Short mmCIF file of C-alpha atoms in Angstrom, two decimals:
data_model
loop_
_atom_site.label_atom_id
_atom_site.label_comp_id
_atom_site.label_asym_id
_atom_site.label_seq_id
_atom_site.Cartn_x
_atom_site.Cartn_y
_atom_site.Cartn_z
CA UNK A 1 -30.08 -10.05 66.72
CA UNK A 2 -28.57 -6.69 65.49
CA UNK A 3 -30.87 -3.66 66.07
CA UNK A 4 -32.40 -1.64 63.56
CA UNK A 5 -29.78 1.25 64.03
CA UNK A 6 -26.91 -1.17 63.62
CA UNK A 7 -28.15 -2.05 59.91
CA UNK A 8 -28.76 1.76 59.54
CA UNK A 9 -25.63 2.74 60.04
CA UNK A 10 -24.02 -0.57 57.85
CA UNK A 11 -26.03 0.89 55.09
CA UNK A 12 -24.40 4.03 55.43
CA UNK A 13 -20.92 2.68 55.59
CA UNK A 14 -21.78 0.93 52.28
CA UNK A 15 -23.04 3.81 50.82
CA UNK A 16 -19.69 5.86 51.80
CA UNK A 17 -17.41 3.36 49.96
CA UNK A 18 -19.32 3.36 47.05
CA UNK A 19 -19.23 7.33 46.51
CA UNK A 20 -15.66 7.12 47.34
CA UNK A 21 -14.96 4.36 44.84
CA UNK A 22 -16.89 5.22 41.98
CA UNK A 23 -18.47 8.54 42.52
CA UNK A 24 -15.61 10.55 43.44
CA UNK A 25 -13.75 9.93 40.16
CA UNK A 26 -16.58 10.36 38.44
CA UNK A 27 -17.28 13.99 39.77
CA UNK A 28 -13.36 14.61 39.47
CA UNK A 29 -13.46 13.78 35.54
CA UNK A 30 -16.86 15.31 35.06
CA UNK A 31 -14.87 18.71 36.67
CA UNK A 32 -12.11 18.21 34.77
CA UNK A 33 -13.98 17.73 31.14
CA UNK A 34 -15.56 21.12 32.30
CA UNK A 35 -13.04 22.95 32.91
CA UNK A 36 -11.32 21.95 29.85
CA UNK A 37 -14.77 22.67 27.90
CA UNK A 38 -14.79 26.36 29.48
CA UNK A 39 -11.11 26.91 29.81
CA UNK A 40 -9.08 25.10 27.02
CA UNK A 41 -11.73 23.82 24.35
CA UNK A 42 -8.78 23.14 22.06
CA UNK A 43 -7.36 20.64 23.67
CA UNK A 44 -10.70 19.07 24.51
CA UNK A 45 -12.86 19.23 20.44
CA UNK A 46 -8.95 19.23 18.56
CA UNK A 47 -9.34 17.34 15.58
CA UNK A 48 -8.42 13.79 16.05
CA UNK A 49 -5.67 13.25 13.12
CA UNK A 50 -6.88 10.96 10.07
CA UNK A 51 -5.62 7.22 10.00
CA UNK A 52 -2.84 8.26 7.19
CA UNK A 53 -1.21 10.37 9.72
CA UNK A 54 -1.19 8.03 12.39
CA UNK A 55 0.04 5.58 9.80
CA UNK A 56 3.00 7.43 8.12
CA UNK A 57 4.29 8.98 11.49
CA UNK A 58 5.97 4.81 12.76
CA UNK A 59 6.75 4.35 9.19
CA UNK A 60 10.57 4.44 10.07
CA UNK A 61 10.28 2.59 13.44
CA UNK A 62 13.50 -0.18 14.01
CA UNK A 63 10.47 -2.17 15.04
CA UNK A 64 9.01 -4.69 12.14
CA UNK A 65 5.28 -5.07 13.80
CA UNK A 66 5.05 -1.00 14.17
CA UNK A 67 6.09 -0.50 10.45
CA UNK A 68 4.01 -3.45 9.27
CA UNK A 69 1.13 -2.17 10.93
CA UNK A 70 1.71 1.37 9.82
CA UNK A 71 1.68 0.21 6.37
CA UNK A 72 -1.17 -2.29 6.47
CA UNK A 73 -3.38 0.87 7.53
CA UNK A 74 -1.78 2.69 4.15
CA UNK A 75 -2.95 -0.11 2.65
CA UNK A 76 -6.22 -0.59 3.71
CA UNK A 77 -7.29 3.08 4.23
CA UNK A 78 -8.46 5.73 1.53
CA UNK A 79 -5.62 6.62 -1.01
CA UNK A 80 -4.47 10.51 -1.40
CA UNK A 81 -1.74 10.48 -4.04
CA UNK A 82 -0.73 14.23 -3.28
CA UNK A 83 0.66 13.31 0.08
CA UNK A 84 4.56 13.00 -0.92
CA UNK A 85 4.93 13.00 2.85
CA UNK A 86 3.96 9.49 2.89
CA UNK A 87 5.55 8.51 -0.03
CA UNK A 88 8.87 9.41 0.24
CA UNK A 89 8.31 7.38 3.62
CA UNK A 90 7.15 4.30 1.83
CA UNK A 91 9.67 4.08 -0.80
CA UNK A 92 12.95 3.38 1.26
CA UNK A 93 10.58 0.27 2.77
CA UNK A 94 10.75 -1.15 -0.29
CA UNK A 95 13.95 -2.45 -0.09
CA UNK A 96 13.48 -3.43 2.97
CA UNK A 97 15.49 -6.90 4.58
CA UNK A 98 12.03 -8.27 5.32
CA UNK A 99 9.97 -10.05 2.59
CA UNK A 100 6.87 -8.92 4.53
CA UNK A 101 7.58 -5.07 4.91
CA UNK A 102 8.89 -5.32 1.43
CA UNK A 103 5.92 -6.81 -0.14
CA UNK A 104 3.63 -4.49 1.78
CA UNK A 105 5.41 -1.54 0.61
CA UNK A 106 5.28 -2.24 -2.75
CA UNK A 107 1.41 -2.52 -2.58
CA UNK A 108 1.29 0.85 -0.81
CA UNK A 109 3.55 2.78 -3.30
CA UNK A 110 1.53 1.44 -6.03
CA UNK A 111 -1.71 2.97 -4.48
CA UNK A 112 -0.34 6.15 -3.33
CA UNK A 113 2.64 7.07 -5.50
CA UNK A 114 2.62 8.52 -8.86
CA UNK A 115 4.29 8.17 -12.07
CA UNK A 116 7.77 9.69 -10.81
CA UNK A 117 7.33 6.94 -8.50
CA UNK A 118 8.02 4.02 -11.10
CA UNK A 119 11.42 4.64 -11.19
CA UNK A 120 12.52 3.12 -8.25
CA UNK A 121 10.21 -0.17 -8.40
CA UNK A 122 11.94 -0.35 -11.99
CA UNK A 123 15.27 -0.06 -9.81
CA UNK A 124 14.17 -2.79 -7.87
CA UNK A 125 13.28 -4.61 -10.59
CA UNK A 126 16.73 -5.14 -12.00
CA UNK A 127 17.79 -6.02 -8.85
CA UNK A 128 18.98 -9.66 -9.60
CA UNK A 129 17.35 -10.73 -6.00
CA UNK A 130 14.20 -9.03 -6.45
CA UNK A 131 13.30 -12.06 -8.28
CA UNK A 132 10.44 -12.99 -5.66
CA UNK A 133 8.96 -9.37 -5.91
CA UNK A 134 8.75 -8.93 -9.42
CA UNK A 135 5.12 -10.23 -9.61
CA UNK A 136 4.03 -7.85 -6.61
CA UNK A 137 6.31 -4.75 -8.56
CA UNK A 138 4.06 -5.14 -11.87
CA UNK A 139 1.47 -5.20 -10.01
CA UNK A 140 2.04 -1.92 -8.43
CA UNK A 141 3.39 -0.04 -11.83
CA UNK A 142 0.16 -1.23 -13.50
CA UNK A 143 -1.78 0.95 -10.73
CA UNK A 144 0.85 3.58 -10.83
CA UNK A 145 0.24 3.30 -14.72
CA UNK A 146 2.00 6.18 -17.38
CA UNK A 147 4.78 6.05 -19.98
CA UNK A 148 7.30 5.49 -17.34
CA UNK A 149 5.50 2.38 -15.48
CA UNK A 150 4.84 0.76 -19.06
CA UNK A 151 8.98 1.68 -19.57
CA UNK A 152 9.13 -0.73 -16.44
CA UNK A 153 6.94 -3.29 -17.39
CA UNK A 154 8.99 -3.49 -20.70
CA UNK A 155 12.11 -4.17 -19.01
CA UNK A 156 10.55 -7.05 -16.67
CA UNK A 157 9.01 -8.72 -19.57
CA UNK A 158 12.31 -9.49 -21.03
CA UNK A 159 13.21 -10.89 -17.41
CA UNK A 160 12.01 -14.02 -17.96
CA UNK A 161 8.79 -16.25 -18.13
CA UNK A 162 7.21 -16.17 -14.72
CA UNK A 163 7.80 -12.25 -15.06
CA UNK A 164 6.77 -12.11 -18.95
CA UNK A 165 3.55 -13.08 -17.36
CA UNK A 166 2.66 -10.57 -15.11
CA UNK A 167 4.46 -8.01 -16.95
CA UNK A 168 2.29 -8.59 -20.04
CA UNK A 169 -1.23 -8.46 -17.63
CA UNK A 170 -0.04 -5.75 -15.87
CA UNK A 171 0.47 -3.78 -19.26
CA UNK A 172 -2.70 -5.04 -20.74
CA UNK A 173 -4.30 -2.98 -17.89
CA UNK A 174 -2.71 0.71 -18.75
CA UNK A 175 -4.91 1.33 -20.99
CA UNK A 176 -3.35 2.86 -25.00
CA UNK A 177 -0.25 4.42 -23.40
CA UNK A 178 1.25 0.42 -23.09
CA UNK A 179 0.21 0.01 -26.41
CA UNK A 180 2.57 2.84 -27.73
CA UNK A 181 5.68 2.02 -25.17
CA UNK A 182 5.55 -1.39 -26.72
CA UNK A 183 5.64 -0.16 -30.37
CA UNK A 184 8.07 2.04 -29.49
CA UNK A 185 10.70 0.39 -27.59
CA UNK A 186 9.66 -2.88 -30.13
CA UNK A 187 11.29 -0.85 -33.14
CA UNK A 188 15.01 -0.71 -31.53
CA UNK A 189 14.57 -3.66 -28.85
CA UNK A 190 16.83 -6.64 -29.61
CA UNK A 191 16.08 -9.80 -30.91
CA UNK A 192 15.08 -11.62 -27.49
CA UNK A 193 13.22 -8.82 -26.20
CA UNK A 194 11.24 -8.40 -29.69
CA UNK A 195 10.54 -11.52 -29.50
CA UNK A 196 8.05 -11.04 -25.85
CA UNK A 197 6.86 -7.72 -27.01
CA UNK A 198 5.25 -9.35 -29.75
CA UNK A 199 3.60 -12.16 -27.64
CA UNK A 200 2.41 -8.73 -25.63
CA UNK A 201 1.32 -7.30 -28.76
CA UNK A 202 -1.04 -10.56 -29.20
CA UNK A 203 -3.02 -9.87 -25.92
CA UNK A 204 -3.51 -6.16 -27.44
CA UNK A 205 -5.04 -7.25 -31.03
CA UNK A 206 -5.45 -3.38 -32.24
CA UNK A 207 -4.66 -2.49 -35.57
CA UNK A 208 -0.88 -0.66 -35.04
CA UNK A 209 -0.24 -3.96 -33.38
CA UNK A 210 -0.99 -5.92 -35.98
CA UNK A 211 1.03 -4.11 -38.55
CA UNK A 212 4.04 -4.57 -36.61
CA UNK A 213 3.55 -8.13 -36.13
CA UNK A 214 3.05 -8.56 -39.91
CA UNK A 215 6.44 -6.55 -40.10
CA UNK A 216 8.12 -8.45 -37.76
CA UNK A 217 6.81 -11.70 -39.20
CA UNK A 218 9.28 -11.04 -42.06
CA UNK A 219 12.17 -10.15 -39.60
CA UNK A 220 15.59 -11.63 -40.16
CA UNK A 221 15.69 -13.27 -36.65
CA UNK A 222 13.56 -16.74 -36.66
CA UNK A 223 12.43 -16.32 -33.07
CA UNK A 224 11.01 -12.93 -33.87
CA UNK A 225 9.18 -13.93 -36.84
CA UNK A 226 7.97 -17.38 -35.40
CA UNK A 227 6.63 -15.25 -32.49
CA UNK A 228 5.24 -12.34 -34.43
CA UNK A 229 3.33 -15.20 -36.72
CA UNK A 230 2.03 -17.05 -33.68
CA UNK A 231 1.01 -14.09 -32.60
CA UNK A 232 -0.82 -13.22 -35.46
CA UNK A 233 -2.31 -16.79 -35.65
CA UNK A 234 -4.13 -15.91 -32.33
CA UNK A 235 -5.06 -12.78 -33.15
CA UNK A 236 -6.88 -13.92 -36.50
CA UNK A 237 -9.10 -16.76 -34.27
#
């Protein structure tokens, strides 16, 4: 049997390697945290820097997860269009060798860039292997929006079906300023390219549009006027 004192001092012992383990770094920090409260407050309350900053600053890592991540949070996180910073960042990644960066980037320029922006998504739009991104690029001009994203959209709808598609929603969704690119660039555009601004003109329906349409019903090339009259047809149901 182990005497009273024996278990004494045990508790003791116990007692010492706990303060050593745990309460010694504890009193070291809690010193520390003080003397940077008292002595260097700055570097103790400095403002932590907001998720766009964090974001933009691996924007031009070699590594694909740090850039994908970097621009997921641009994605996700609250838009400021004034920061060119970011932007002029962004818009090399979207001609980037990976589909994933690529398609991210176009989203992000979309949301934070501005109407001098459209420019170089309509660049990449002519590309003949941007093909794949085309859908994701109207996408972003529609948000972009302005004369020059609707000179964009113009361009892609003449690109083909799948891209006559999303050009046509995307245009639908800038508001009167697509309506007047479309009227505009419809009066010298050649045949084939008449021909899909008037099947745009349909999903518009206003009253300019249908006075072009009834113009270009009477137009000397039969796949304009066949178009203008379906689209006129549609309009009238």
């Amino acid at each position: 049997m182990f005497s009273e004192n024996y278990w004494r001092r045990q508790r003791f012992k116990l007692l010492y390697v706990l303060f050593i383990s745990f309460g010694m770094p504890a009193l070291l920090i809690g010193f520390f945290a003080l003397y940077l409260a008292i002595y260097e407050p700055n570097r103790l309350f400095r403002d932590r820097p907001p998720e766009a900053q964090k974001a933009v600053d691996p924007l031009e890592s070699p590594t694909f997860f740090i850039r994908q991540d970097a621009l997921s949070k641009l994605a996700s996180g609250p838009v400021d269009r004034s920061r060119r910073d970011i932007v002029d960042k962004v818009k090399p990644l979207i001609k980037d060798s990976n589909f994933q960066i690529q398609d991210t980037a176009i989203d992000v320029l979309g949301k934070w860039g501005s109407p001098e922006d459209a420019a170089a998504l309509r660049e990449l739009a002519q590309d003949r292997f941007s093909v794949f991104v085309r859908p994701q690029i109207c996408a972003a001009l529609s948000k972009i929006g302005g004369d020059a994203s609707c000179e964009a959209l113009v361009d892609i709808l003449g690109m083909g079906d799948t891209e006559r598609e999303h050009a046509q929603n995307a245009l639908a969704q800038c508001g009167p300023v697509a309506e007047d690119v479309l009227l505009r660039r419809g009066e010298s555009a050649d045949p084939a390219l008449k021909r899909v601004i008037c099947l745009a003109l349909e999903q518009l329906g206003t009253e300019k549009c249908i006075s072009f349409l009834t113009t270009a019903a009477d137009d000397t090339d039969m796949g304009v006027s066949t178009a203008a009259k379906q689209a006129l047809a549609k309009i009238a149901r």
